[in-house]
XYZ file of C-alpha atoms in Angstrom:
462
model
C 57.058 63.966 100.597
C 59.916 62.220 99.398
C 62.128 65.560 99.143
C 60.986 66.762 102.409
C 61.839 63.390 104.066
C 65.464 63.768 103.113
C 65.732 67.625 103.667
C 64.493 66.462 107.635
C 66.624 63.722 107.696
C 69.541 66.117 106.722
C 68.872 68.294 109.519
C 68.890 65.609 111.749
C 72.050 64.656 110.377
C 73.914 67.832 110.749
C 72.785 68.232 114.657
C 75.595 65.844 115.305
C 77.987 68.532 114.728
C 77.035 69.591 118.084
C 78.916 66.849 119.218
C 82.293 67.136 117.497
C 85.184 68.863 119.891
C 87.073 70.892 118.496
C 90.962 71.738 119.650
C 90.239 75.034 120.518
C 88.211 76.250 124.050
C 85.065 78.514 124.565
C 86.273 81.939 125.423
C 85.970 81.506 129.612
C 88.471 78.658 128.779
C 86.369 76.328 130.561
C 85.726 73.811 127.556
C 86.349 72.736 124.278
C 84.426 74.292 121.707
C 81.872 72.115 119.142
C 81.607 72.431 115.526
C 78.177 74.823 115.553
C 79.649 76.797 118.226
C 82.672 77.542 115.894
C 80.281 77.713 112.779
C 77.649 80.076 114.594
C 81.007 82.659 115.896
C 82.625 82.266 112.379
C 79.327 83.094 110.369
C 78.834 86.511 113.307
C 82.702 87.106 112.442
C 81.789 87.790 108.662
C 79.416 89.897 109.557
C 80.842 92.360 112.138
C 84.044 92.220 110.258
C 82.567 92.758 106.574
C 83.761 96.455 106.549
C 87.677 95.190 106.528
C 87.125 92.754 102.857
C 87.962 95.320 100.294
C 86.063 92.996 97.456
C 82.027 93.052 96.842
C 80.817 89.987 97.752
C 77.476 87.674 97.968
C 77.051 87.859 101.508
C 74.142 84.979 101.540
C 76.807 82.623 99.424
C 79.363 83.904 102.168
C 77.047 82.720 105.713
C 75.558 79.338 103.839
C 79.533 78.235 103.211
C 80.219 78.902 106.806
C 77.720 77.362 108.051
C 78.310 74.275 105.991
C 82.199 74.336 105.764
C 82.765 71.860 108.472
C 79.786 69.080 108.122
C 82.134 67.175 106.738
C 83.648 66.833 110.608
C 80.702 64.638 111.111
C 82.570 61.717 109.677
C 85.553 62.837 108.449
C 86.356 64.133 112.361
C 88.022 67.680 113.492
C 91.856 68.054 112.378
C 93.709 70.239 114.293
C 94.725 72.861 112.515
C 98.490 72.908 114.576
C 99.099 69.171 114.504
C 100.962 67.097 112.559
C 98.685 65.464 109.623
C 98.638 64.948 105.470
C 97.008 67.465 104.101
C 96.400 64.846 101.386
C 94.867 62.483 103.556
C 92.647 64.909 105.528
C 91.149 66.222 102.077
C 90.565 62.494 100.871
C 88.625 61.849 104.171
C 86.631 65.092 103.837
C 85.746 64.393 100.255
C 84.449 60.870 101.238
C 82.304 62.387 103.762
C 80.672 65.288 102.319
C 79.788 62.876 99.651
C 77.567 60.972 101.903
C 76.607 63.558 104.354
C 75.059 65.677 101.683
C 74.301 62.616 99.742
C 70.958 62.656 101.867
C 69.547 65.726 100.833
C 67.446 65.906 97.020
C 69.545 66.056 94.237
C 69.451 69.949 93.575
C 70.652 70.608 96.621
C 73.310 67.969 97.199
C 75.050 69.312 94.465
C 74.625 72.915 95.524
C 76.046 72.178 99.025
C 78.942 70.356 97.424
C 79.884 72.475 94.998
C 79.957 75.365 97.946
C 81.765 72.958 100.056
C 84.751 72.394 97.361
C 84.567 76.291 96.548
C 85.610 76.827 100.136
C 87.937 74.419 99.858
C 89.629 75.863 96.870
C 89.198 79.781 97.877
C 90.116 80.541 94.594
C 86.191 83.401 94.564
C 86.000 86.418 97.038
C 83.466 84.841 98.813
C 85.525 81.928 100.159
C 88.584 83.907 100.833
C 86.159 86.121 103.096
C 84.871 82.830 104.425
C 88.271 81.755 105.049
C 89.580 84.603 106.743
C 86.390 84.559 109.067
C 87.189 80.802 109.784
C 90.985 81.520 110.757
C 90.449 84.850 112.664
C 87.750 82.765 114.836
C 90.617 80.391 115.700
C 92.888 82.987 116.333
C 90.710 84.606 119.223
C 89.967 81.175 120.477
C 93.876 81.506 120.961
C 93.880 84.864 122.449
C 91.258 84.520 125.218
C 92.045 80.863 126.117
C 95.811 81.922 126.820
C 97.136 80.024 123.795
C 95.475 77.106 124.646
C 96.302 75.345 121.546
C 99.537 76.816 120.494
C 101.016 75.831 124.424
C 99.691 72.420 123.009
C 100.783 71.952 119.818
C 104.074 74.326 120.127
C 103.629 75.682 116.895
C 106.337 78.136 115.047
C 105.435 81.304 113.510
C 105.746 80.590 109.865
C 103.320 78.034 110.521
C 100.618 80.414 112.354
C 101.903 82.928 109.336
C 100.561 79.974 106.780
C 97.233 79.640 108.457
C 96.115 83.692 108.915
C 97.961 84.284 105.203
C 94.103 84.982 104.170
C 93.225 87.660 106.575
C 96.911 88.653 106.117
C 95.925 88.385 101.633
C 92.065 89.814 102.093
C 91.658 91.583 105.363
C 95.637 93.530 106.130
C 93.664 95.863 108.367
C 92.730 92.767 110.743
C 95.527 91.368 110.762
C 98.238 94.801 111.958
C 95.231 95.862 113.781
C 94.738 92.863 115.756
C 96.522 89.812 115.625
C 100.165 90.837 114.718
C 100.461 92.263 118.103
C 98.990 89.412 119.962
C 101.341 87.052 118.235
C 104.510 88.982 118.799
C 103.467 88.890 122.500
C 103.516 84.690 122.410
C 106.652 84.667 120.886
C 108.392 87.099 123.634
C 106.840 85.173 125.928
C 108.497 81.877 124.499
C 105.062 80.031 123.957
C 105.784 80.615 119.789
C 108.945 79.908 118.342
C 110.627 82.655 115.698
C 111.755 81.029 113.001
C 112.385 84.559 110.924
C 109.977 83.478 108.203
C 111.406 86.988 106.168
C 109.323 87.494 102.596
C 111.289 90.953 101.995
C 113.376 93.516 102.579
C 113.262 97.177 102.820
C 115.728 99.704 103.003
C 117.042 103.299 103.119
C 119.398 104.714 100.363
C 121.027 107.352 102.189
C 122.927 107.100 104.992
C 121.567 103.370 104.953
C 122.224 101.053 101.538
C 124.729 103.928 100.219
C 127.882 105.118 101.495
C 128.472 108.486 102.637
C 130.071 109.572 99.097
C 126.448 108.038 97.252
C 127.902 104.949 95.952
C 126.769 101.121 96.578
C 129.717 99.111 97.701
C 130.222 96.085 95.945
C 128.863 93.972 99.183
C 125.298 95.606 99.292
C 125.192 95.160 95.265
C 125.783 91.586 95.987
C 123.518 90.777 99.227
C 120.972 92.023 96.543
C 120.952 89.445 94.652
C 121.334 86.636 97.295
C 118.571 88.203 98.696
C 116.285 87.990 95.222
C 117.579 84.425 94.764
C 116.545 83.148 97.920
C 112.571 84.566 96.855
C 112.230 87.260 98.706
C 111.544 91.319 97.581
C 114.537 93.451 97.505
C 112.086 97.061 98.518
C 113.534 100.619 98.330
C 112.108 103.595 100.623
C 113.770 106.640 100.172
C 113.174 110.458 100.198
C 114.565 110.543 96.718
C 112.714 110.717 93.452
C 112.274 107.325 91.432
C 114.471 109.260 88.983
C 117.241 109.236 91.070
C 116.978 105.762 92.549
C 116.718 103.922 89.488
C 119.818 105.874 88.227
C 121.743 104.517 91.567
C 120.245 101.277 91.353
C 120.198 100.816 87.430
C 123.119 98.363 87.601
C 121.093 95.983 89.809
C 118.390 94.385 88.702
C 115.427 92.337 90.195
C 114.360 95.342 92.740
C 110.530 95.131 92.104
C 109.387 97.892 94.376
C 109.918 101.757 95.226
C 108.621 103.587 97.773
C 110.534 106.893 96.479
C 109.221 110.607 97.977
C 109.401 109.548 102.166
C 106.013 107.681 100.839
C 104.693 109.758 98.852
C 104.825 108.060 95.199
C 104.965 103.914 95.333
C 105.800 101.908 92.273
C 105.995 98.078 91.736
C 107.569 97.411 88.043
C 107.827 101.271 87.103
C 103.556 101.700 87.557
C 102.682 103.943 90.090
C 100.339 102.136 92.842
C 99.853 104.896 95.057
C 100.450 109.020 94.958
C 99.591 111.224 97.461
C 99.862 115.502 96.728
C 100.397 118.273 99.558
C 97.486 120.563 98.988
C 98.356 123.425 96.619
C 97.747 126.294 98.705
C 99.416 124.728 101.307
C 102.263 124.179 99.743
C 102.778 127.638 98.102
C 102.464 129.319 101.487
C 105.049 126.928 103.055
C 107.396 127.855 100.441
C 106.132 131.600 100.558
C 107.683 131.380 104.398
C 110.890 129.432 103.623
C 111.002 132.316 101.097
C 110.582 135.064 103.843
C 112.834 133.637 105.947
C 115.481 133.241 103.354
C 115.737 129.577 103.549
C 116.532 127.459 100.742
C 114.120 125.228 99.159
C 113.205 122.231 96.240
C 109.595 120.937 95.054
C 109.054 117.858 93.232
C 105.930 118.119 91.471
C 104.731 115.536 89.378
C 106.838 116.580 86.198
C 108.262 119.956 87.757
C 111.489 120.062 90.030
C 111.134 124.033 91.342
C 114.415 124.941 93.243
C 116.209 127.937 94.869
C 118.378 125.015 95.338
C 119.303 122.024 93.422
C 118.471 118.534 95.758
C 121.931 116.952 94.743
C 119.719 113.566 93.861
C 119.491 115.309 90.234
C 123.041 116.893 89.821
C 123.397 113.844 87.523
C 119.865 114.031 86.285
C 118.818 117.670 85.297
C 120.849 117.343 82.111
C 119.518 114.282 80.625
C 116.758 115.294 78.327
C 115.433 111.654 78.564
C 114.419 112.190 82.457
C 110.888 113.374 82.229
C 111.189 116.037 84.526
C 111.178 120.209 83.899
C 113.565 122.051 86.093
C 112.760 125.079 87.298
C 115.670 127.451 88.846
C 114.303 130.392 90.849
C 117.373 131.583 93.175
C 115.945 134.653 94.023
C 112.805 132.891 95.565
C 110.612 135.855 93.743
C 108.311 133.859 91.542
C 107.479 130.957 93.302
C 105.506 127.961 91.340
C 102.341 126.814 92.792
C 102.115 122.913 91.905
C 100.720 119.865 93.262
C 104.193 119.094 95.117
C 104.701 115.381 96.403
C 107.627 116.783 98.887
C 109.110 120.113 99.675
C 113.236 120.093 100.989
C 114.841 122.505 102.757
C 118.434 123.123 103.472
C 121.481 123.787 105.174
C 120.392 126.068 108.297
C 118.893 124.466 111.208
C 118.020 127.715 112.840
C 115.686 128.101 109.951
C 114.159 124.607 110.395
C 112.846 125.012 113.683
C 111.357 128.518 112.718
C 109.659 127.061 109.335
C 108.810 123.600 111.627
C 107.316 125.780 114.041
C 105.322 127.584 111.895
C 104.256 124.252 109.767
C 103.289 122.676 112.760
C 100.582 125.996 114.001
C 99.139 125.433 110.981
C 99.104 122.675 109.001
C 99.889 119.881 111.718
C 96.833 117.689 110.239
C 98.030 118.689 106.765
C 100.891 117.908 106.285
C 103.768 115.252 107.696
C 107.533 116.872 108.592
C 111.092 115.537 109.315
C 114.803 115.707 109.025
C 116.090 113.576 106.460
C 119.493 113.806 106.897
C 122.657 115.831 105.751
C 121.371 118.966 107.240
C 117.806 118.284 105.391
C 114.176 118.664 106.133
C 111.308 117.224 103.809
C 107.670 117.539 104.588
C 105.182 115.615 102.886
C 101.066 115.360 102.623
C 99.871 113.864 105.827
C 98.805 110.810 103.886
C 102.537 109.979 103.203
C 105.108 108.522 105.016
C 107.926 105.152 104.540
C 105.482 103.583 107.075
C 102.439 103.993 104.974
C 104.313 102.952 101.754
C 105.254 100.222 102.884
C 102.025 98.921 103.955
C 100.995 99.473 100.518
C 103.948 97.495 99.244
C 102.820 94.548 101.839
C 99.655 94.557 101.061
C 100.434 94.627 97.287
C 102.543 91.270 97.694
C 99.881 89.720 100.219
C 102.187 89.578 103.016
C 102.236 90.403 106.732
C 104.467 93.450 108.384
C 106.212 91.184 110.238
C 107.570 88.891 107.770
C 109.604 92.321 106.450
C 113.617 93.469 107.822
C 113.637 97.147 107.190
C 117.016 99.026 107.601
C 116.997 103.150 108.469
C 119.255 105.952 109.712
C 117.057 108.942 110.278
C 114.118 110.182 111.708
C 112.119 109.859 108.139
C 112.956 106.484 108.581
C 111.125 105.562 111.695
C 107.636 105.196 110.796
C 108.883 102.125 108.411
C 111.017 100.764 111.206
C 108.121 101.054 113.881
C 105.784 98.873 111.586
C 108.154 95.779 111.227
C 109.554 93.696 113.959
C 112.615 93.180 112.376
C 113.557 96.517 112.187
C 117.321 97.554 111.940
C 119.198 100.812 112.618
C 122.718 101.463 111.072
C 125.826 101.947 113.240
C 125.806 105.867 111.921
C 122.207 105.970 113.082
C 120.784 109.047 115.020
C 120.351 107.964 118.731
C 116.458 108.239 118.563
C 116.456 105.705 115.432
C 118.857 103.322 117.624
C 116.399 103.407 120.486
C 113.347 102.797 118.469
C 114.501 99.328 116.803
C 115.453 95.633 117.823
C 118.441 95.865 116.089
C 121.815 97.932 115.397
C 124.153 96.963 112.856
C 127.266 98.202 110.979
C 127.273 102.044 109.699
C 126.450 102.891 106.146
C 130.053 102.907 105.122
C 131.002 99.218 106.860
C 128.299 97.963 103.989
C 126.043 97.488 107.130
C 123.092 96.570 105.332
C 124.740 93.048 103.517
C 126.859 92.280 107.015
C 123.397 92.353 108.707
C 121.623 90.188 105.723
C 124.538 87.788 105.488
C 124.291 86.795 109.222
C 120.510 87.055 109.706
C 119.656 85.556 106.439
C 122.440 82.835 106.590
C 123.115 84.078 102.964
C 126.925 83.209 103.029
C-alpha cells in the first residue's frame, strides 16, 4: 500500500496548482488564470490544433507533459513570461522543485515524470516542441481576449514576443500567419508593443528592383549585400527569372543562400531545389496554342527545355554556354509547338495581345493557373500553386522564421503577393502606382541603388 500511499499523496500534492495565479486573465478578463486552468486549455490546444504540427508525434507523451509541465510552479512559483528575470535562476528553482514534488511519487514514476519534465524543458523531440507551441499559443490568446492584459503590463517589444511564439513560428507557420501575426501587428499600431525591427532577412526583386535598368548591380547593392550577410541575416532573391540567369548576375556575390527564381515557381536554398510547382501540360500547350493564334510572341521554361518564338533576354548570355543545363528550342514560326511540363510561360511586347490572351486565360483556367505583368512590356503566368508570396513562405518556413521579421523590396505587379505577406514591405521609386499603394514603404528607384539606400538607413548598416 506503500506505492499507492505516495501516488495519493501526489495527487494531493498537485491540487495546489489550483492555487497558483498566473500573469495572464481568464478569457471574460475578469480574473487571473491558475496553473490547471492554463494546463487543462493548453492540453485542449494540442488537440484541436494537432492538424497544423507537420511531424508524427506520441500524442499520450504530448497531453501527460502538458499536464505536468508546470508542477514545478508549486514551489518554484509562476514567472512571468514578459518580466524581467534570470533565466538561470528560474531553471535552478524549477529543478529544485520538481525534484521534491515528484520526489513523492514511487520510484518508476518519479523518474518518468522527471525525465518528461526536463524533455519539455529542453524541446529538443517533436513532442515537446508541439507541447511548447501549445503552451505559448495559450498565452497568446490569453493576450488577445484580455486586451493585452499582460503586454499593457509588462510593455514588452516585439523581438521579445517574436522569442517566445519562435516555436509555433519553427513547428506550427500556419498558426502563427493565420492567427497571431495579425493580432500582434494590431498592438503595435496601436502603440501597446514597441517595433524594434527585429529583421532575420531580406528579399528582393532583380528587375526593375536590385538591378538597374541596363541589368547590372551597382556597386552599392553589391555591397549592402554583404553588410547585410555580416550582420546574420538571409540575403533572399525572388525573381521571374530562371536560377540560370540569377546566379550568372549574382555569381560575383557570394553568401545569397536562397532563390525563389520562376515568380515562385522553383525555390532553392544552396542550389537544391525545395519546392517545384508545373502548369498542367494540356494547359499549357493550349495557352501557347492561343498566343500562337493570335500571333503573340512567347517563351517556356520547362524543366531542362527553354521553347521560344522569342528569346527571354535573361539567356542572351546563357543559350551559348554548353555548361548551362538547359536545351533551347527556337520555333519562330509558332508551327510546332512543344508540349512540356512548363514552370512559366512569357509573353511579349504587345499589350493589345495581353488583355486578349489574359482574357481568355482567365474564362478558363482562372483556378489553374496564376497571371501577371512582369515588367518591360512582359506577362508571365504560372501554375496556381506559384507565386513570390508562396515562395517565400517556403523560404520562411525553411529558416524557422516569422513573415514579419522579413523587408521585401518590389516594382511590379508579380511582386505584390511577396510584398502583401511582410510588414516591412518596400516599393521602389520607379514602382507602378498599384505596388506604391500596396506597401508601408517607398524608396529610391532601381537606378538610385534604392534597395542599399533603403537597407543602409533602416538597417543602420553605415
Amino acid at each position: 500500500m506503500d506505492r499507492l500511499k505516495k501516488q495519493i499523496d501526489f495527487l494531493i500534492e498537485i491540487d495546489k496548482l489550483k492555487g497558483i495565479l498566473r500573469q495572464s486573465l481568464v478569457l471574460e478578463g475578469t480574473r487571473r488564470e491558475n496553473d490547471t486552468e492554463h494546463s487543462w486549455h493548453m492540453a485542449t490546444s494540442a488537440f484541436i490544433l494537432r492538424e497544423y504540427y507537420k511531424k508524427d508525434v506520441d500524442m499520450e507523451r504530448v497531453i501527460k507533459m502538458v499536464l505536468i509541465h508546470d508542477v514545478v510552479e508549486i514551489l518554484a512559483g509562476d514567472t512571468p513570461a514578459y518580466s524581467d528575470y534570470s533565466a538561470e535562476e528560474k531553471y535552478q528553482k524549477e529543478v529544485a522543485s520538481a525534484k521534491q514534488t515528484f520526489g513523492i511519487l514511487p520510484d518508476d514514476q518519479r523518474e518518468e515524470y522527471i525525465a518528461l519534465w526536463n524533455e519539455f524543458e529542453d524541446m529538443e523531440t517533436d513532442e515537446s516542441k508541439f507541447a511548447n507551441a501549445c503552451d505559448r499559443f495559450q498565452g497568446f490568446i490569453q493576450n488577445v481576449t484580455s486586451d493585452a492584459h499582460t503586454w499593457r503590463k509588462f510593455s514588452p517589444k516585439k523581438s521579445r514576443i517574436l522569442k517566445r511564439m519562435r516555436p509555433i513560428i519553427e513547428y506550427m507557420p500556419e498558426v502563427y500567419n493565420g492567427y497571431i501575426k495579425d493580432y500582434l501587428q494590431k498592438y503595435i499600431d496601436l502603440g501597446v508593443v514597441e517595433d524594434d525591427f527585429p529583421i532575420k532577412a531580406v528579399v528582393t526583386d532583380m528587375d526593375g528592383t536590385f538591378l538597374a535598368t541596363d541589368k547590372s548591380i551597382s556597386d552599392e547593392n553589391r555591397e549592402v549585400v554583404a553588410k547585410v550577410i555580416d550582420k546574420g541575416l538571409e540575403f533572399v532573391v525572388a525573381s521571374g527569372r530562371d536560377s540560370v540567369s540569377i546566379k550568372e548576375l549574382v555569381k560575383d556575390i557570394s553568401g545569397i543562400k536562397y532563390i525563389i527564381s520562376l515568380n515562385g515557381a522553383r525555390v532553392y536554398k544552396n542550389d537544391e531545389i525545395i519546392y517545384e510547382a508545373s502548369i498542367d501540360e494540356d494547359v499549357s500547350y493550349d495557352i501557347l496554342s492561343k498566343a500562337s493564334e493570335i500571333n503573340l510572341e512567347y517563351s517556356a521554361t520547362g524543366e531542362k527545355n527553354i521553347y521560344y518564338s522569342q528569346l527571354d533576354l535573361e539567356y542572351k548570355n546563357i543559350i551559348n554556354n554548353p555548361n548551362s543545363g538547359l536545351n533551347f528550342i527556337c520555333d519562330k514560326e509558332k508551327k510546332n509547338i512543344l508540349k512540356d511540363k512548363y514552370q512559366k510561360l512569357v509573353f511579349y511586347n504587345d499589350k493589345e495581345k495581353f488583355k486578349v490572351l489574359r482574357d481568355y486565360v482567365n474564362e478558363k483556367y482562372s483556378d489553374k493557373v496564376n497571371i501577371f505583368d512582369s515588367g518591360d512590356r512582359i506577362m508571365d503566368i504560372v501554375s496556381k500553386e506559384t507565386n513570390k508570396g508562396k515562395g517565400l513562405r517556403i523560404v520562411a518556413e525553411d529558416m524557422g522564421i516569422a513573415l514579419d521579421e522579413i523587408i521585401a523590396f518590389g516594382d511590379n505587379e508579380n511582386d505584390l503577393s511577396m510584398l502583401e505577406e511582410v510588414i516591412y514591405s518596400v516599393a521602389m521609386g520607379n514602382s507602378l502606382d498599384i505596388v506604391k499603394e500596396k506597401v508601408r514603404y517607398v524608396g529610391k528607384t532601381n537606378n538610385e541603388s534604392g534597395v542599399a539606400k533603403f537597407l543602409n538607413l533602416f538597417l543602420k548598416l553605415d
